Amino acid sequence: MSIKKYITANEAVAHAARLARVEVVAAYPVTPQTTIVEKISGFIASGEMDAEFIKVESEHSALTACMGARMAGVRSFTSTSSQGLEYMHEMLAYASGGRYPLVLVDVTRSVALPWSIWGDHQDAIQQRDTGWIQIFTETGQEAMDMVLQAYRIAEDRRILLPVMVCLDGFIQSHTEELVDIPDQGTVDSYLPPYEPVVTLDVDNPYSISIGGFGRYYAAWRKEQQEAMDRARQVIVEAGDDFARIFGRHYGGLIEQYRCEGAEAIILTMGAFTGTAREVVDEMRADGKAVGLIKVRAYRPFPVRELRQALSRAKAAAVLDRDCSWGCEGALATDLKAALYSLPSPPTVLNFVGGLGGSDVPPEQMKYMLDKALSVERGAPSTMEFIGL
Amino acid sequence: MKLKEVSKEELYRCSYGCAGCASVLALRLTLKVLGENSVFVVPAGCISTVSAYYPQAPFFVPMTVMAFAATAAALSGISAGFKRRGREDIHVVGFAGDGGTADIGIQALSGAIDCGYKFIYICYDNEAYMNTGIQRSGLTPYGATTTTTPGRCFENRPKKDMLRIVADHGIPYAATACISYPLDFMRKVEKASKINGPTYIQVLVPCPTGWGFAPDRAIELGRMAVESGMWNLLEFENGEFHTTYTPRHKRPVAEYFEAQTRFRQLSPEQVEAIQREIDSRGAPGSS
Amino acid sequence: MRESIPGPVSKAGTVPTKMGSWSTIKPVLEGKCNFCLLCWIFCPEGAISQDEADRKVLFDHDYCKGCGICAKECPTKAIQMAEPEAGRAG
């Protein structure tokens, strides 16, 4: 029997790690992630979870220890935020290139300097090219459900890549909501025990995570990209199977909300989607042809899905809680590349906002969508900071 | 332990290591002690460079390459994983160079000793970043030239005392060794393998390429390092340091310096000052 | 052919390249071997084996890089570094 409780997304994620039968946890404190591993420590202390908790001296070591546990053949878990994720950067690339099926929760937070403990997506976006599958979630329930799915995706023999599940610092991490916590038996029926492909096995010894000159290196990298491409399908499958067992479905790579006949569509990632949903409802009630796309999978990027979803729209209003300095918001750039081959692609208006924990209230989203409705088809793209 | 009792099995072969590489030898001897029931973590450095390029796999036991700073953290993770699987009988071994240990890897090493999982951390100490072309490390001794401490800008800081650093963590077992005393080294590896906790062994491995001597003299140079008092064979256990080998004949440090090129810029007065410093040293661990 | 396992891995002990070609100078036993095994323990390459029946050491030139440590450390000076005659093993 599942139980329903008012808990934060961080607590929900801790339950997910417990239910995934994680055997090694390695983590280091950083706001706003810390309550996840506090909760896990509590589960271990109370006997609700049977796992080793390695209290490492840094995030670099946290991810390394998680890789080590995988090398020994057991499932691992870590979570972090912001500076911690930055500090892991070297090992993030190590893990994906070594094809380690790790799961990491990033409670997203802005990156110093200027120093801020509050939320935006800069930390996750800065790790975009480290080879991790990156999935953004909107609620505590979705964060928990996605961690369970992440193990399925990462460990799938077609994939064997690490997965980063992102949830928004404070908006999700420290806000209680009603979460349906499944029972162990049901989770076990969804997530089979971990069967590693290659470990440090004294009976079948391999040199692993080694190097290779040019053509070998290039071949491994190509395989990594092909696994990323396959992940689009596997993410959808994992979500569909999850829905069959647990009755909750999140739409796969993207969720489209009231996009039918929409001339202007707002694109969001993470918790701000909730606000966008209400704004779209209000504007639709006023007879305005607007819709919403929630981008769930950021890597692999849902190129085909976005192209289809936006093929008839006049303009896309992209909210980026990040910036690729000297360019624009990262989601906007990726979206433009995806839309490039459309015969008449929509104009992409990029709005960078919600940085450092600042809010993007409904009126700003309304402004974004009104602006998108007002552009001429084929007008040039723009980028602006909002809320300043 | 006697030479005739040492395992004849070769579990590390055909690396790209330089002719006369004492680091390669240290690895070969380590595997003679630990055998097939061991797994290795090798960070950036000479040993990973010479033994981890596809398809050549000179390790006959499981090994993984690891990021420079991350050796000891990987050991904790692997050891925790083996503990979960009831395989604490497997030796989990880190094999890192002096830079990977005393510089970039010291934080992870400190953290891992503190975590307390069972592993053997072996630092093969050739006293500089040899793999990248002989740059100074925290374990380069005072007076030595490297490509980043050339000529009269020779290394002007003493070699970090890693044994004392790990000992101050309350490590259950730690030792220094030298490749020229193979039985002493192997006995220490064996001792470490029987400890249920973190252990540390630092083995001095003279480097023909980096120190400037002919490849056939690596063993001779190590012997001279110990006989001159530039390196000591020590153990730390039960909270105490002790010497495991005292050379019968002391050798002037000048002889050791003359046998290699990296100290040749030192003036007789500078050599004399180093000799005085060695002569004034007290008991192990007290310096 | 590379491994079917994804990622950069190689079966342990895969050594298609021997290093014997690195040097034309190899150890050869010229004097009396007293079977002390010092050359054997000090060989970085594991290129020396023990002939217990004849109480002498054997050199595998396929693995030898010609460093000369064995000759240097031999207490009876029984090992010479030389260009071995064709077809003759140690």
PDB file of N, CA, C and O in Angstrom, chain A residues 361-387:
ATOM      1  N   PRO A 361       6.761  36.076 -11.708  1.00  0.00           N
ATOM      2  CA  PRO A 361       5.328  36.019 -11.366  1.00  0.00           C
ATOM      3  C   PRO A 361       4.459  35.941 -12.628  1.00  0.00           C
ATOM      4  O   PRO A 361       4.952  36.160 -13.742  1.00  0.00           O
ATOM      5  N   PRO A 362       3.161  35.650 -12.452  1.00  0.00           N
ATOM      6  CA  PRO A 362       2.261  35.469 -13.610  1.00  0.00           C
ATOM      7  C   PRO A 362       2.289  36.640 -14.583  1.00  0.00           C
ATOM      8  O   PRO A 362       2.269  36.424 -15.799  1.00  0.00           O
ATOM      9  N   GLU A 363       2.378  37.864 -14.048  1.00  0.00           N
ATOM     10  CA  GLU A 363       2.329  39.019 -14.967  1.00  0.00           C
ATOM     11  C   GLU A 363       3.534  39.040 -15.907  1.00  0.00           C
ATOM     12  O   GLU A 363       3.435  39.480 -17.055  1.00  0.00           O
ATOM     13  N   GLN A 364       4.685  38.549 -15.445  1.00  0.00           N
ATOM     14  CA  GLN A 364       5.854  38.487 -16.339  1.00  0.00           C
ATOM     15  C   GLN A 364       5.660  37.431 -17.420  1.00  0.00           C
ATOM     16  O   GLN A 364       6.047  37.617 -18.570  1.00  0.00           O
ATOM     17  N   MET A 365       5.065  36.331 -17.038  1.00  0.00           N
ATOM     18  CA  MET A 365       4.824  35.274 -18.037  1.00  0.00           C
ATOM     19  C   MET A 365       3.784  35.748 -19.060  1.00  0.00           C
ATOM     20  O   MET A 365       3.873  35.451 -20.251  1.00  0.00           O
ATOM     21  N   LYS A 366       2.801  36.507 -18.556  1.00  0.00           N
ATOM     22  CA  LYS A 366       1.781  37.075 -19.439  1.00  0.00           C
ATOM     23  C   LYS A 366       2.441  38.044 -20.421  1.00  0.00           C
ATOM     24  O   LYS A 366       2.145  38.043 -21.620  1.00  0.00           O
ATOM     25  N   TYR A 367       3.364  38.825 -19.906  1.00  0.00           N
ATOM     26  CA  TYR A 367       4.118  39.761 -20.754  1.00  0.00           C
ATOM     27  C   TYR A 367       4.881  39.000 -21.844  1.00  0.00           C
ATOM     28  O   TYR A 367       4.881  39.390 -23.020  1.00  0.00           O
ATOM     29  N   MET A 368       5.495  37.902 -21.454  1.00  0.00           N
ATOM     30  CA  MET A 368       6.256  37.095 -22.416  1.00  0.00           C
ATOM     31  C   MET A 368       5.343  36.576 -23.518  1.00  0.00           C
ATOM     32  O   MET A 368       5.666  36.654 -24.714  1.00  0.00           O
ATOM     33  N   LEU A 369       4.188  36.034 -23.105  1.00  0.00           N
ATOM     34  CA  LEU A 369       3.274  35.451 -24.087  1.00  0.00           C
ATOM     35  C   LEU A 369       2.613  36.525 -24.956  1.00  0.00           C
ATOM     36  O   LEU A 369       2.427  36.325 -26.162  1.00  0.00           O
ATOM     37  N   ASP A 370       2.262  37.674 -24.362  1.00  0.00           N
ATOM     38  CA  ASP A 370       1.677  38.769 -25.153  1.00  0.00           C
ATOM     39  C   ASP A 370       2.676  39.249 -26.200  1.00  0.00           C
ATOM     40  O   ASP A 370       2.310  39.522 -27.343  1.00  0.00           O
ATOM     41  N   LYS A 371       3.943  39.309 -25.797  1.00  0.00           N
ATOM     42  CA  LYS A 371       4.970  39.735 -26.739  1.00  0.00           C
ATOM     43  C   LYS A 371       5.098  38.725 -27.883  1.00  0.00           C
ATOM     44  O   LYS A 371       5.236  39.099 -29.050  1.00  0.00           O
ATOM     45  N   ALA A 372       5.023  37.447 -27.502  1.00  0.00           N
ATOM     46  CA  ALA A 372       5.118  36.399 -28.532  1.00  0.00           C
ATOM     47  C   ALA A 372       3.925  36.458 -29.480  1.00  0.00           C
ATOM     48  O   ALA A 372       4.054  36.235 -30.683  1.00  0.00           O
ATOM     49  N   LEU A 373       2.746  36.792 -28.939  1.00  0.00           N
ATOM     50  CA  LEU A 373       1.553  36.901 -29.790  1.00  0.00           C
ATOM     51  C   LEU A 373       1.653  38.079 -30.746  1.00  0.00           C
ATOM     52  O   LEU A 373       1.082  38.058 -31.834  1.00  0.00           O
ATOM     53  N   SER A 374       2.397  39.083 -30.325  1.00  0.00           N
ATOM     54  CA  SER A 374       2.414  40.327 -31.113  1.00  0.00           C
ATOM     55  C   SER A 374       3.471  40.333 -32.217  1.00  0.00           C
ATOM     56  O   SER A 374       3.469  41.223 -33.063  1.00  0.00           O
ATOM     57  N   VAL A 375       4.398  39.373 -32.207  1.00  0.00           N
ATOM     58  CA  VAL A 375       5.456  39.435 -33.234  1.00  0.00           C
ATOM     59  C   VAL A 375       4.921  39.004 -34.597  1.00  0.00           C
ATOM     60  O   VAL A 375       3.975  38.210 -34.688  1.00  0.00           O
ATOM     61  N   GLU A 376       5.508  39.572 -35.628  1.00  0.00           N
ATOM     62  CA  GLU A 376       5.198  39.148 -36.996  1.00  0.00           C
ATOM     63  C   GLU A 376       5.841  37.785 -37.228  1.00  0.00           C
ATOM     64  O   GLU A 376       6.929  37.521 -36.719  1.00  0.00           O
ATOM     65  N   ARG A 377       5.194  36.945 -38.004  1.00  0.00           N
ATOM     66  CA  ARG A 377       5.816  35.676 -38.381  1.00  0.00           C
ATOM     67  C   ARG A 377       7.129  35.959 -39.112  1.00  0.00           C
ATOM     68  O   ARG A 377       7.183  36.813 -39.991  1.00  0.00           O
ATOM     69  N   GLY A 378       8.170  35.279 -38.723  1.00  0.00           N
ATOM     70  CA  GLY A 378       9.456  35.475 -39.373  1.00  0.00           C
ATOM     71  C   GLY A 378      10.282  36.618 -38.788  1.00  0.00           C
ATOM     72  O   GLY A 378      11.360  36.926 -39.289  1.00  0.00           O
ATOM     73  N   ALA A 379       9.776  37.245 -37.714  1.00  0.00           N
ATOM     74  CA  ALA A 379      10.543  38.328 -37.080  1.00  0.00           C
ATOM     75  C   ALA A 379      11.808  37.771 -36.438  1.00  0.00           C
ATOM     76  O   ALA A 379      11.851  36.595 -36.089  1.00  0.00           O
ATOM     77  N   PRO A 380      12.856  38.603 -36.327  1.00  0.00           N
ATOM     78  CA  PRO A 380      14.099  38.092 -35.729  1.00  0.00           C
ATOM     79  C   PRO A 380      13.936  37.760 -34.244  1.00  0.00           C
ATOM     80  O   PRO A 380      13.072  38.309 -33.566  1.00  0.00           O
ATOM     81  N   SER A 381      14.784  36.857 -33.785  1.00  0.00           N
ATOM     82  CA  SER A 381      14.756  36.456 -32.377  1.00  0.00           C
ATOM     83  C   SER A 381      15.307  37.575 -31.499  1.00  0.00           C
ATOM     84  O   SER A 381      16.098  38.400 -31.958  1.00  0.00           O
ATOM     85  N   THR A 382      14.860  37.576 -30.258  1.00  0.00           N
ATOM     86  CA  THR A 382      15.364  38.563 -29.295  1.00  0.00           C
ATOM     87  C   THR A 382      15.717  37.870 -27.999  1.00  0.00           C
ATOM     88  O   THR A 382      15.289  36.751 -27.742  1.00  0.00           O
ATOM     89  N   MET A 383      16.497  38.574 -27.197  1.00  0.00           N
ATOM     90  CA  MET A 383      16.807  38.073 -25.855  1.00  0.00           C
ATOM     91  C   MET A 383      16.748  39.239 -24.893  1.00  0.00           C
ATOM     92  O   MET A 383      17.233  40.323 -25.204  1.00  0.00           O
ATOM     93  N   GLU A 384      16.099  39.048 -23.756  1.00  0.00           N
ATOM     94  CA  GLU A 384      16.054  40.111 -22.747  1.00  0.00           C
ATOM     95  C   GLU A 384      16.004  39.511 -21.347  1.00  0.00           C
ATOM     96  O   GLU A 384      15.550  38.383 -21.146  1.00  0.00           O
ATOM     97  N   PHE A 385      16.515  40.290 -20.409  1.00  0.00           N
ATOM     98  CA  PHE A 385      16.355  39.917 -19.001  1.00  0.00           C
ATOM     99  C   PHE A 385      15.004  40.431 -18.535  1.00  0.00           C
ATOM    100  O   PHE A 385      14.621  41.555 -18.870  1.00  0.00           O
ATOM    101  N   ILE A 386      14.299  39.602 -17.786  1.00  0.00           N
ATOM    102  CA  ILE A 386      13.008  40.064 -17.273  1.00  0.00           C
ATOM    103  C   ILE A 386      13.078  40.208 -15.766  1.00  0.00           C
ATOM    104  O   ILE A 386      13.897  39.583 -15.090  1.00  0.00           O
ATOM    105  N   GLY A 387      12.199  41.077 -15.248  1.00  0.00           N
ATOM    106  CA  GLY A 387      12.090  41.255 -13.805  1.00  0.00           C
ATOM    107  C   GLY A 387      13.088  42.234 -13.236  1.00  0.00           C
ATOM    108  O   GLY A 387      13.240  42.327 -12.012  1.00  0.00           O
TER     109      GLY A 387
END
